[in-house]
CSV table of C-alpha atoms in Angstrom, one decimal:
chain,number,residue,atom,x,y,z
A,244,UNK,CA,8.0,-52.3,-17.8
A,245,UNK,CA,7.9,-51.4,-14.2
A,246,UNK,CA,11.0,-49.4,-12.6
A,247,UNK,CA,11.9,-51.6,-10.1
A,248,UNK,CA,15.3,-49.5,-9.2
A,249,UNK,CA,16.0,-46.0,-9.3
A,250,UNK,CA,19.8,-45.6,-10.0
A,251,UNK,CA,21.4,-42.0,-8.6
A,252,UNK,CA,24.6,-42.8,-11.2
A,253,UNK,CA,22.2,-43.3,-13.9
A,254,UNK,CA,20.6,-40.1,-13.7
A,255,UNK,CA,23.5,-38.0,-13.5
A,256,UNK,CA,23.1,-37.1,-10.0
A,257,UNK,CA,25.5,-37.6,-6.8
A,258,UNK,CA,22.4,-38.2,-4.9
A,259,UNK,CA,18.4,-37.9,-5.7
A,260,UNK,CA,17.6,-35.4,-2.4
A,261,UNK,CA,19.5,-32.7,-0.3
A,262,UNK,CA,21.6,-32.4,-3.1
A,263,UNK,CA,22.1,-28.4,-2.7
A,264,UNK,CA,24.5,-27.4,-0.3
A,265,UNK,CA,23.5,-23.9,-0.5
A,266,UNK,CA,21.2,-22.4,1.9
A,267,UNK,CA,18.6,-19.9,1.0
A,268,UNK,CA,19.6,-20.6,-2.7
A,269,UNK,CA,16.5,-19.0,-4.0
A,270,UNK,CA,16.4,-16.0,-1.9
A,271,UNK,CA,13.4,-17.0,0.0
A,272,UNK,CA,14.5,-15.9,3.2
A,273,UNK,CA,15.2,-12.3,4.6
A,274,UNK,CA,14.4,-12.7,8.4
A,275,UNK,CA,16.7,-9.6,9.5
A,276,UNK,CA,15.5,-7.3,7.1
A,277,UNK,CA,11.8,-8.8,5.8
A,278,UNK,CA,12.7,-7.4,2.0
A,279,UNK,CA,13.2,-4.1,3.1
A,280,UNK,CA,15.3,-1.8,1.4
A,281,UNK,CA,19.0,-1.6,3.1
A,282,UNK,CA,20.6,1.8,1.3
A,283,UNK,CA,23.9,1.3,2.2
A,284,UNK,CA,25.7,-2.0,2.9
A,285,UNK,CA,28.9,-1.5,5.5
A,286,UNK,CA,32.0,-4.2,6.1
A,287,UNK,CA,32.8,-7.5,5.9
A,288,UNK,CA,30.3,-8.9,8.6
A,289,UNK,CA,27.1,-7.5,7.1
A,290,UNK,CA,24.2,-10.2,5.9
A,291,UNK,CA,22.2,-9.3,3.2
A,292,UNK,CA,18.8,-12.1,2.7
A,293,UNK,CA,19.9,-15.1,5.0
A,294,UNK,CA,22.6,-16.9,4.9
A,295,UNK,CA,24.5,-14.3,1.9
A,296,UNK,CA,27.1,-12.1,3.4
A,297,UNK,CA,28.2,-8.7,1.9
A,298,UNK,CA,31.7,-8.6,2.1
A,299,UNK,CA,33.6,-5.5,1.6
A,300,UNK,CA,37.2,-3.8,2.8
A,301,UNK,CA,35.0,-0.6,2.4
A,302,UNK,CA,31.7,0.4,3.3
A,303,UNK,CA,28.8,1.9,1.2
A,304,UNK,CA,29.9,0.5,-1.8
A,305,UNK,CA,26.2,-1.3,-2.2
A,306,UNK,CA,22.7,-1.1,-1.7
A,307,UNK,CA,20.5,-4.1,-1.5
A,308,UNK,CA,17.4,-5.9,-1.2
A,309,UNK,CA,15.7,-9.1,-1.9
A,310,UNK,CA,13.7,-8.4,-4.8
A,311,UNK,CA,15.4,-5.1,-5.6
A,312,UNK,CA,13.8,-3.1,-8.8
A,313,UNK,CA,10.8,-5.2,-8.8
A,314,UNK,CA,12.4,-7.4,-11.9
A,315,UNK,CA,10.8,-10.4,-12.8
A,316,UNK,CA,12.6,-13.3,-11.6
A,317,UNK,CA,13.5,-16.4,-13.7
A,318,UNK,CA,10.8,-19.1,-14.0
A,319,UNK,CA,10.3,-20.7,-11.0
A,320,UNK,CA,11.4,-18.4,-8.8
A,321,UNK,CA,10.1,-15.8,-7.1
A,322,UNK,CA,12.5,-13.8,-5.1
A,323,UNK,CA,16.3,-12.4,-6.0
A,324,UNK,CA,18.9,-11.0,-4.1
A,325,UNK,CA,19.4,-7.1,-5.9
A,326,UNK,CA,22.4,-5.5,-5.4
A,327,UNK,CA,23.2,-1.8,-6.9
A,328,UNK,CA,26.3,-0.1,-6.9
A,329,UNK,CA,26.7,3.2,-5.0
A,330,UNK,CA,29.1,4.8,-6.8
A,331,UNK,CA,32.0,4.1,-9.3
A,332,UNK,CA,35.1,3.1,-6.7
A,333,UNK,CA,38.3,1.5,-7.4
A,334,UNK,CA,39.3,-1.0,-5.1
A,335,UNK,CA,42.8,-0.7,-3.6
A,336,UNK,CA,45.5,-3.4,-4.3
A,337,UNK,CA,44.3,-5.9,-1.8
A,338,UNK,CA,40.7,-5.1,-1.3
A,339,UNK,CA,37.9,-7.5,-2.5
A,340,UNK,CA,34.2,-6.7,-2.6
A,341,UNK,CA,31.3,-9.6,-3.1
A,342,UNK,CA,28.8,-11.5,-1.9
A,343,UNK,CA,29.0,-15.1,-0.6
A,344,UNK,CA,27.7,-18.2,1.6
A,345,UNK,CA,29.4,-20.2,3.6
A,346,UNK,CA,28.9,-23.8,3.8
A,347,UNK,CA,28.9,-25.2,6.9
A,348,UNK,CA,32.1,-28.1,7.2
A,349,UNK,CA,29.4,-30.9,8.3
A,350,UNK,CA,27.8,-30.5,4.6
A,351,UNK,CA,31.1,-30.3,2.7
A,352,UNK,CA,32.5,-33.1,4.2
A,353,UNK,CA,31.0,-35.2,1.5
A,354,UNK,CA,33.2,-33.4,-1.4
A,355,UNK,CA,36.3,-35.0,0.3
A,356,UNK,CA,38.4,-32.5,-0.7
A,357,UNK,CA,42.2,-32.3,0.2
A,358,UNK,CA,42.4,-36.0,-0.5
A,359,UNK,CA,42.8,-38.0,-3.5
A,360,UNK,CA,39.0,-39.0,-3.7
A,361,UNK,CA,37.9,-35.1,-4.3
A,362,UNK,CA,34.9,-34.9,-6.0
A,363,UNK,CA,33.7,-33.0,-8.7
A,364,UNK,CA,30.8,-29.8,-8.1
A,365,UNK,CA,28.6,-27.9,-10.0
A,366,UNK,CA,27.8,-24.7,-9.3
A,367,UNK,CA,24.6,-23.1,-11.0
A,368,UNK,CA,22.5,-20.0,-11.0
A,369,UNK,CA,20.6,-18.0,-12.6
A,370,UNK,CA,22.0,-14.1,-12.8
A,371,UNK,CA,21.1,-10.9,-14.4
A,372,UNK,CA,23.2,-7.7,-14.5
A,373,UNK,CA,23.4,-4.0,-16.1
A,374,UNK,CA,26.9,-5.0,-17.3
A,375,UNK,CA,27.8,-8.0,-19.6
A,376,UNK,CA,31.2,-9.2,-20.2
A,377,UNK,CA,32.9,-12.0,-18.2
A,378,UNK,CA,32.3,-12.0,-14.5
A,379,UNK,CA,34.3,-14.1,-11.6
A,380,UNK,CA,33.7,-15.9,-8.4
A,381,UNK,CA,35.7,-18.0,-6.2
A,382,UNK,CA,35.1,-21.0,-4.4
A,383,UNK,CA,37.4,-21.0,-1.4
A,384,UNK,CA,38.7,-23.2,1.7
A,385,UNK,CA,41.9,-25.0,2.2
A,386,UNK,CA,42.5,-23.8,-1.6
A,387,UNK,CA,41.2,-21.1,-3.9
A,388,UNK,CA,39.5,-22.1,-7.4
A,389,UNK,CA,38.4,-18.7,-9.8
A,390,UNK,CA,35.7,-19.5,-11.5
A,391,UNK,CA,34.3,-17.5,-14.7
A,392,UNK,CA,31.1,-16.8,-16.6
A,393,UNK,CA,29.7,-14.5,-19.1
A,394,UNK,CA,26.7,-12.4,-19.3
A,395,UNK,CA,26.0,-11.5,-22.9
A,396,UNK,CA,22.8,-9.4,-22.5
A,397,UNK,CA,22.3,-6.9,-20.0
A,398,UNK,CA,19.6,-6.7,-18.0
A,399,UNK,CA,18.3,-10.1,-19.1
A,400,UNK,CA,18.1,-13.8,-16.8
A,401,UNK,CA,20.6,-15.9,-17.7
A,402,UNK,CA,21.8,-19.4,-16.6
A,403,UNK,CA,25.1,-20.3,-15.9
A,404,UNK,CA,26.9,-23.7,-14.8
A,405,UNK,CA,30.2,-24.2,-13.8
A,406,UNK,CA,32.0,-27.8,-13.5
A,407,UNK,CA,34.9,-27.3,-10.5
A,408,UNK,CA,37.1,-30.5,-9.8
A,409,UNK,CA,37.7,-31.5,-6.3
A,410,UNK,CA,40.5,-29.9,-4.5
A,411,UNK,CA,43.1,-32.4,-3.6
A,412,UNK,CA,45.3,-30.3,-1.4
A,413,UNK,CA,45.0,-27.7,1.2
A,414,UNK,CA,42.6,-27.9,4.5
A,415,UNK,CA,39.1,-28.0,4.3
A,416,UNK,CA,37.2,-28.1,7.8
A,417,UNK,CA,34.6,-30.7,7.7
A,418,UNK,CA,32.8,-29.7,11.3
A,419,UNK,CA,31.2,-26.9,12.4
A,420,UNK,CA,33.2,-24.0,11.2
A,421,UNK,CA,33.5,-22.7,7.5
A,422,UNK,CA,34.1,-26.2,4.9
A,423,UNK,CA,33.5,-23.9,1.1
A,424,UNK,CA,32.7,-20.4,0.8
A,425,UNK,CA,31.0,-19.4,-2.4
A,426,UNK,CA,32.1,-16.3,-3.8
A,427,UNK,CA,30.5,-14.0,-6.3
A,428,UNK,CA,33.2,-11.3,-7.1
A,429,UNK,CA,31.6,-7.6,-7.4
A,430,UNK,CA,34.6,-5.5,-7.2
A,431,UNK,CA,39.2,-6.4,-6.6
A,432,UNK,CA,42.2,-4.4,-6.6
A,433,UNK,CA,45.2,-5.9,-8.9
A,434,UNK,CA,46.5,-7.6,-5.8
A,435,UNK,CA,43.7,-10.0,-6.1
A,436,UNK,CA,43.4,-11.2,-9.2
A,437,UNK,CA,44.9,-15.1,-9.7
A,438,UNK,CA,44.5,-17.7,-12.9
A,439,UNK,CA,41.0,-18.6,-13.7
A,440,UNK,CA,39.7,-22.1,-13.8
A,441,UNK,CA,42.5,-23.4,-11.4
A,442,UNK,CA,43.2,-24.4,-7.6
A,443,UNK,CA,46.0,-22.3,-6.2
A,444,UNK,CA,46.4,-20.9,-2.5
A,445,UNK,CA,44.9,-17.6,-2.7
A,446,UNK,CA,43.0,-14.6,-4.8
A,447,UNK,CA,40.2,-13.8,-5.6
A,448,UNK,CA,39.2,-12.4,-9.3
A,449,UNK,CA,39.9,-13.3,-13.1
A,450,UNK,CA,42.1,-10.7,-14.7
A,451,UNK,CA,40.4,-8.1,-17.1
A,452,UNK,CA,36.7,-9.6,-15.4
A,453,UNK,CA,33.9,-7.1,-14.3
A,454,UNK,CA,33.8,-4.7,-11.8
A,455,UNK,CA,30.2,-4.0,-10.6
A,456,UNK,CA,31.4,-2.1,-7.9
A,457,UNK,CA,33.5,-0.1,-10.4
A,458,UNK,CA,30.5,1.5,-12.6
A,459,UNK,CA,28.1,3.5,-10.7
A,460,UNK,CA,24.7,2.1,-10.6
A,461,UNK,CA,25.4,-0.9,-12.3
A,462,UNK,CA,22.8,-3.3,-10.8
A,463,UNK,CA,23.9,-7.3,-9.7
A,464,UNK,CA,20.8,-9.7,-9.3
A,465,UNK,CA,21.5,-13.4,-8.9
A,466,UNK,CA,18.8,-16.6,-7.4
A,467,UNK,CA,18.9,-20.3,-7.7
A,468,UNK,CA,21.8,-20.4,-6.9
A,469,UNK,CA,22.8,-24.3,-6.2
A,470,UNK,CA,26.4,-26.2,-5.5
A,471,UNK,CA,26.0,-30.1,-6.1
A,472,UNK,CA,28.1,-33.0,-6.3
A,473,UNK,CA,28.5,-33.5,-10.1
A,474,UNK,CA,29.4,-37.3,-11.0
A,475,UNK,CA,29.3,-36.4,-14.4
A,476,UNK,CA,30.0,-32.6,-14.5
A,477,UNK,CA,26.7,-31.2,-15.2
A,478,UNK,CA,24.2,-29.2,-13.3
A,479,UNK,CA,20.8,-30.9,-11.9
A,480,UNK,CA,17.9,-28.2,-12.1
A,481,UNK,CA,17.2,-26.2,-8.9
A,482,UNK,CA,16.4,-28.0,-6.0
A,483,UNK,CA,13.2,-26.4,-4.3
A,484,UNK,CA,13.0,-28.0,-0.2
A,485,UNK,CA,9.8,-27.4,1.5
A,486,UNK,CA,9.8,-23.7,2.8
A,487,UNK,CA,9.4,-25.0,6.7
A,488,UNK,CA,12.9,-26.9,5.8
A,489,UNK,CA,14.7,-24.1,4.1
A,490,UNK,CA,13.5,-21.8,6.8
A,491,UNK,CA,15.3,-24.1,9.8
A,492,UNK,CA,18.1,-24.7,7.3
A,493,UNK,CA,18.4,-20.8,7.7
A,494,UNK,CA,17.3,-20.7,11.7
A,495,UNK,CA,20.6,-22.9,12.7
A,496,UNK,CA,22.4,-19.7,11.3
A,497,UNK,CA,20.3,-16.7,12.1
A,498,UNK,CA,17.3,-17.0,14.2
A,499,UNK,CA,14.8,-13.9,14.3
A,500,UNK,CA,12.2,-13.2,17.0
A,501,UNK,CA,10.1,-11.3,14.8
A,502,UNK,CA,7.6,-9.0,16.2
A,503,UNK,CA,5.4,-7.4,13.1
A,504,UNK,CA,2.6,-6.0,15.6
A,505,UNK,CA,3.5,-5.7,18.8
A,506,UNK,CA,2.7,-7.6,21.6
A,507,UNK,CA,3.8,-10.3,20.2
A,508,UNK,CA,5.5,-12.8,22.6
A,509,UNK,CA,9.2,-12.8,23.3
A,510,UNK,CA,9.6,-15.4,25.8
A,511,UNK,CA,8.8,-16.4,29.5
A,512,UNK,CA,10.5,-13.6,31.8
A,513,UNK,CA,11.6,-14.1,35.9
A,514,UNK,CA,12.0,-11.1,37.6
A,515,UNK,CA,15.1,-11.9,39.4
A,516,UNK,CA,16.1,-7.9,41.7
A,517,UNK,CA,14.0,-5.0,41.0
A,518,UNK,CA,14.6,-4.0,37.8
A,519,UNK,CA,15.8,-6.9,36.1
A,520,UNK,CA,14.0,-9.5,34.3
A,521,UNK,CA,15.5,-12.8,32.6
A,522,UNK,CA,14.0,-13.8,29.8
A,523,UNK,CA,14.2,-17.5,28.4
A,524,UNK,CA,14.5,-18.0,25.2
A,525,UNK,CA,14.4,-21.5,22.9
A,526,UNK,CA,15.4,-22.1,19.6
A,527,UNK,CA,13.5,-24.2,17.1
A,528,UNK,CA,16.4,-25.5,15.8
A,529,UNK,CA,20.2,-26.5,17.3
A,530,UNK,CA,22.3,-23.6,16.0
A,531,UNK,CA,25.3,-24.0,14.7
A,532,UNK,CA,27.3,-22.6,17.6
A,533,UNK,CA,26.6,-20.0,20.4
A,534,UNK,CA,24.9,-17.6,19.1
A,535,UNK,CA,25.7,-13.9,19.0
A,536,UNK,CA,22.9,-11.5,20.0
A,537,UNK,CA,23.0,-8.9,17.1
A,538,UNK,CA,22.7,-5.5,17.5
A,539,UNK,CA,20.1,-3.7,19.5
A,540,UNK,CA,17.1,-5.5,20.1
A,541,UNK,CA,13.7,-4.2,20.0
A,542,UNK,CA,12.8,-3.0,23.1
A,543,UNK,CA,10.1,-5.3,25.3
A,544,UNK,CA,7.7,-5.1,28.0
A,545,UNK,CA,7.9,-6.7,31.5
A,546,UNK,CA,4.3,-7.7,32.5
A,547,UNK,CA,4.4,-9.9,35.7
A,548,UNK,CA,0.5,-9.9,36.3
A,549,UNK,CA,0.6,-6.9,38.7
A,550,UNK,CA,3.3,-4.4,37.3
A,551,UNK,CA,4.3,-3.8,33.7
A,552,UNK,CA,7.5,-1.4,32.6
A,553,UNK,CA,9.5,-1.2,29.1
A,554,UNK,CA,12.6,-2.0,28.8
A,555,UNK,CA,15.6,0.0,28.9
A,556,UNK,CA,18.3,-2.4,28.1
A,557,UNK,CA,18.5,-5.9,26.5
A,558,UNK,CA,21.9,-8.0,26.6
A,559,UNK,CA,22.3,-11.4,26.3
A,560,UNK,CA,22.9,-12.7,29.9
A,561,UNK,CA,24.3,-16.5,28.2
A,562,UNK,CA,23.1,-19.5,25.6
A,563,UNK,CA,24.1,-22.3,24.5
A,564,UNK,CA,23.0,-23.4,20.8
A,565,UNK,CA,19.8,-24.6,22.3
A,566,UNK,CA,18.4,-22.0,24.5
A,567,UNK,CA,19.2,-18.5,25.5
A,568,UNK,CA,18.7,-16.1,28.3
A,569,UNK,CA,18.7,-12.5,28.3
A,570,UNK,CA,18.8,-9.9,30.6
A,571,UNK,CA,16.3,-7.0,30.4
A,572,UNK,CA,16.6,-4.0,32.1
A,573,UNK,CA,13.6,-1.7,33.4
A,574,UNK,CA,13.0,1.7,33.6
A,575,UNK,CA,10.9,1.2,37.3
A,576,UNK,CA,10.9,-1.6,40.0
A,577,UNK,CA,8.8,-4.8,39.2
A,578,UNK,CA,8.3,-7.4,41.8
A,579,UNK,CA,11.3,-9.5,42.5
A,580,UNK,CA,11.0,-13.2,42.3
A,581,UNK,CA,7.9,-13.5,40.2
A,582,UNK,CA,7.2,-15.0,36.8
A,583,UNK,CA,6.3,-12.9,34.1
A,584,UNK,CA,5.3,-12.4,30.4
A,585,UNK,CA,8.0,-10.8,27.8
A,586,UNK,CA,6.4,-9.0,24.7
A,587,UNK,CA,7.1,-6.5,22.3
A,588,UNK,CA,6.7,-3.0,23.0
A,589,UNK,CA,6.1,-1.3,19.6
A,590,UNK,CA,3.6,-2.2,17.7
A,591,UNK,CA,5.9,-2.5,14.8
A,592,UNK,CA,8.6,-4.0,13.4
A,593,UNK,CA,10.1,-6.0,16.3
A,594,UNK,CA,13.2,-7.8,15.8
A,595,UNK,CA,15.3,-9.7,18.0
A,596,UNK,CA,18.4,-11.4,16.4
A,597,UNK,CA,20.5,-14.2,17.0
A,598,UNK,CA,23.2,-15.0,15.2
A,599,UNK,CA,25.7,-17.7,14.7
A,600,UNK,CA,26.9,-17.5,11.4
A,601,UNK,CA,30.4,-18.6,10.3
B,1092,UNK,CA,35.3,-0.8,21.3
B,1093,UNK,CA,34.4,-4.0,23.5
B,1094,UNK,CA,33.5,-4.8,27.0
B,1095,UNK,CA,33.0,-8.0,29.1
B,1096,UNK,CA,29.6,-8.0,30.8
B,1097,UNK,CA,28.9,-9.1,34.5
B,1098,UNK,CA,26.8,-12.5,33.2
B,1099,UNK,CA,27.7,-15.6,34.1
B,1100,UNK,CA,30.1,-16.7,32.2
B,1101,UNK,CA,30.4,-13.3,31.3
B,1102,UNK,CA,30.1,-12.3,27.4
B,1103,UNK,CA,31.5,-9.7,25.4
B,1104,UNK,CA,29.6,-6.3,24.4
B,1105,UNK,CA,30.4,-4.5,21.3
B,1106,UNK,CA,29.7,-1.2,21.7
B,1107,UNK,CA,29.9,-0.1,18.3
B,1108,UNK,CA,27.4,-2.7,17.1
B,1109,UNK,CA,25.8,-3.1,20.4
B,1110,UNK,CA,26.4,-6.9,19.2
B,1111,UNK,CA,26.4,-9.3,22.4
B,1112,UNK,CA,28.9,-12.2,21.8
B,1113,UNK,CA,29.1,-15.9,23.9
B,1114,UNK,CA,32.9,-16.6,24.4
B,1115,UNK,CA,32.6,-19.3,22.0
B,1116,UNK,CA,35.3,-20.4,19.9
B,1117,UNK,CA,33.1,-21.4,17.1
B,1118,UNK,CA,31.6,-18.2,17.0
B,1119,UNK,CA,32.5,-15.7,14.1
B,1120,UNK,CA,32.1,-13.1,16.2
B,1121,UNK,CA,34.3,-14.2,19.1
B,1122,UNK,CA,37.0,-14.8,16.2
B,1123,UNK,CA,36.4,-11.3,15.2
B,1124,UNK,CA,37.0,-10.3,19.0
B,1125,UNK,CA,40.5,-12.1,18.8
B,1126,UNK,CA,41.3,-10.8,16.0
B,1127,UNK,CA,40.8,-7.4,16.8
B,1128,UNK,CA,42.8,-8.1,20.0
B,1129,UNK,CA,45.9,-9.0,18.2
B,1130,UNK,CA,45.4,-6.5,15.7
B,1131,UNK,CA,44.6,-3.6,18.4
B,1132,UNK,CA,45.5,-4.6,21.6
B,1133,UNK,CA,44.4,-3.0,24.6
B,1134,UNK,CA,42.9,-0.1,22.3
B,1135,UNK,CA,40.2,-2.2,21.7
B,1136,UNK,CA,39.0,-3.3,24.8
B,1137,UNK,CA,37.1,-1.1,27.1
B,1138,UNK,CA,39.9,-1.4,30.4
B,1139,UNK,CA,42.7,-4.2,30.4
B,1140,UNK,CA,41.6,-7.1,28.5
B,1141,UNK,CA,40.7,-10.2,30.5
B,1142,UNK,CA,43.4,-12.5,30.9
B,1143,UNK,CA,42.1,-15.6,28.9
B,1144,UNK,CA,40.6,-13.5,26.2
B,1145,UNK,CA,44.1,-12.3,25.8
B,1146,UNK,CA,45.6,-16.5,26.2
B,1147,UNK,CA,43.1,-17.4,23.6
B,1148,UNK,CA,43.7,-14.3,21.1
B,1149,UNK,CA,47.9,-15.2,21.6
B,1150,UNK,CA,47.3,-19.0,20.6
B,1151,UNK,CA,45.5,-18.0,17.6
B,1152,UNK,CA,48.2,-16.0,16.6
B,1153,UNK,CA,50.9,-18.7,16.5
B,1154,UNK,CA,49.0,-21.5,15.7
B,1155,UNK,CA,48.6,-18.7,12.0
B,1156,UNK,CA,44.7,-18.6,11.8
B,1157,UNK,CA,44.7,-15.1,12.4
B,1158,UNK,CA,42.5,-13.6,9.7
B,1159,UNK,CA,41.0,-16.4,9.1
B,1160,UNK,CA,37.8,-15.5,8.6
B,1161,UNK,CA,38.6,-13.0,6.4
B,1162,UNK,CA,39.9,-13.5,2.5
């Protein structure tokens, strides 16, 4: 008989595409650090692989990297984010150490959460630690809803689903700004720690649940990691986009100039007084908001067909979530007024970062 | 420790990150900068902070999202 209808509530999912709202779910993606080894992970603001932030009270608690120990990931995967513990600490009474995304308000909205139509997620993932026993996450917003799971083997891929109800209370920003932030708890102090499996206002961890952070060494690996709307409370398998769609998913976030062998091209550059240049830059994607130009970019050359100097200073001179400029000092006069070419200097490892992460 | 720069519109430098921030509302960073401001004051601003950095950092205090972009 020929399938003349394909029914979404018949198969058990709240829709047939796009139905991850998790970026970089599979660990694809590391455009700040290209799967390079980062020894020491520092506060709250740090970003580990795109899109999953490290978030600590205290610094050096982790090292990371996306394929970390050379494991072999899960069938049908082939990258993992690998975090190891640094030492054996003890969080204070209020302090909180994990990793987490952010989902962006515009692709929450859907869940209708804080009303009376909430709607029922899955969250899934496939996870792998040193440690077993029962580990906790949260998923958080206008409310906060502790989630558990249990590894039974160490060092060994499992798979783990979680059914969370909507949230019918609380605020949950459906625009630009943060709508649910996924948590995957590595380390809390006793002021943390709330009722598992329920909504409340805040806190973070189940009582008497793992402490990665606590055990020195203790290694944290997690990929496929997908949050769905679940009609029917069950988890759909892993939902692979196109890499040129997860990589723009990622670029309205975090958008790297990368620069593997030098002389690679930056931008267009106007020389605009002697020893400054202002380089345009585009986007290939909207961002999500104006983006922040992170830490110290890799230094460029000034070439404007009849003088060429290095630069001594990058800033960002303005942007809007469609273009930037930046200004770019030089070491010697160039000739004001002209056009010229920006490239990289080194001939290695060239980054320029833009970031407008929530 | 932060600093506005000499752009127009003029953004914020972060000298301990050497992070350049837009003075946009709906950037984490610029949060950050608010917070820190209502948090630090004038210790963390490299000279007096500008007026309307200062306006914006004070609404954000009483309207309670303070912190809000932390747990």
């Amino acid at each position: 008989m020929a399938v003349s209808q394909i029914d979404p509530n018949g198969l058990n999912v709240g829709q047939l595409g796009s139905r991850n709202m998790v970026i970089n779910g599979a660990m694809v993606f590391d455009q700040r650090n290209g799967a390079a080894a980062i020894s020491s992970l520092v506060q709250y603001t740090t970003y580990t692989l795109d899109r999953w932030q490290y978030y600590s009270d205290q610094a050096g608690k982790f090292s990371f990297q996306q394929n970390q120990s050379s494991v072999t990931p899960p069938v049908g995967f082939t990258k993992y984010l690998g975090l190891t513990s640094l030492s054996a600490y003890s969080p204070g009474t209020n302090e909180t150490v994990s990793i987490s995304q952010h989902v962006e308000g515009f692709n929450s909205a859907q869940l209708n959460w804080g009303t009376s139509n909430a709607k029922t997620v899955s969250l899934s993932f496939w996870v792998r630690s040193s440690l077993t026993g029962t580990f906790s996450g949260v998923l958080a917003g206008g409310q906060n809803y502790i989630y558990t799971y249990a590894i039974s083997s160490a060092n060994t891929w499992e798979y783990k689903t979680i059914t969370v109800p909507g949230s019918t209370t609380g605020t949950w920003n459906t625009g630009n700004t943060s709508g649910v932030r996924v948590f995957f708890t590595l380390g809390y102090g006793s002021g943390q720690v709330g009722t598992a499996n329920a909504w409340q206002s805040a806190d973070f961890a189940a009582s008497g649940s793992v402490q990665v952070v606590g055990t020195s060494g203790a290694t944290f690996q997690i990929t496929g990691v997908q949050l769905e709307v679940s009609p029917t409370g069950e988890a759909t398998p892993f939902e692979h986009r196109s890499y040129g769609e997860e990589l723009a998913a990622c670029q309205r976030y975090t958008y790297v100039i990368d620069g593997p062998t030098g002389g690679d091209r930056v931008g267009q550059a106007f020389i605009s007084a002697a020893r400054t240049a202002i380089v345009n830059i585009n986007f290939p994607v909207v961002m999500r908001a104006k983006p922040t130009l992170e830490g110290t970019a890799s230094p460029v050359t000034i070439n404007d067909n009849a003088t060429a100097d290095n630069s001594t200073s990058i800033a960002l001179n303005g942007a809007n979530k469609q273009y930037a400029t930046l200004t770019v000092t030089t070491g010697s006069d160039m000739n004001t007024y002209r056009g010229a070419q920006a490239y990289f200097t080194s001939t290695a490892d060239n980054k320029i970062i833009f970031k407008a992460e929530l | 420790m932060y600093l506005l720069t000499d752009s127009t519109p003029p953004v914020i430098h972060c000298s301990t990150s050497d992070d350049y921030i837009p003075q946009d509302p709906s950037n984490s960073d610029y949060q950050r900068v608010l917070d820190a401001i209502i948090l630090e004051g004038a210790d963390c601003f490299d000279g007096d902070i500008p007026a309307d950095l200062q306006s914006a950092a004070d609404a954000k205090l009483a309207s309670g999202a303070y912190n809000a972009n932390r747990v």
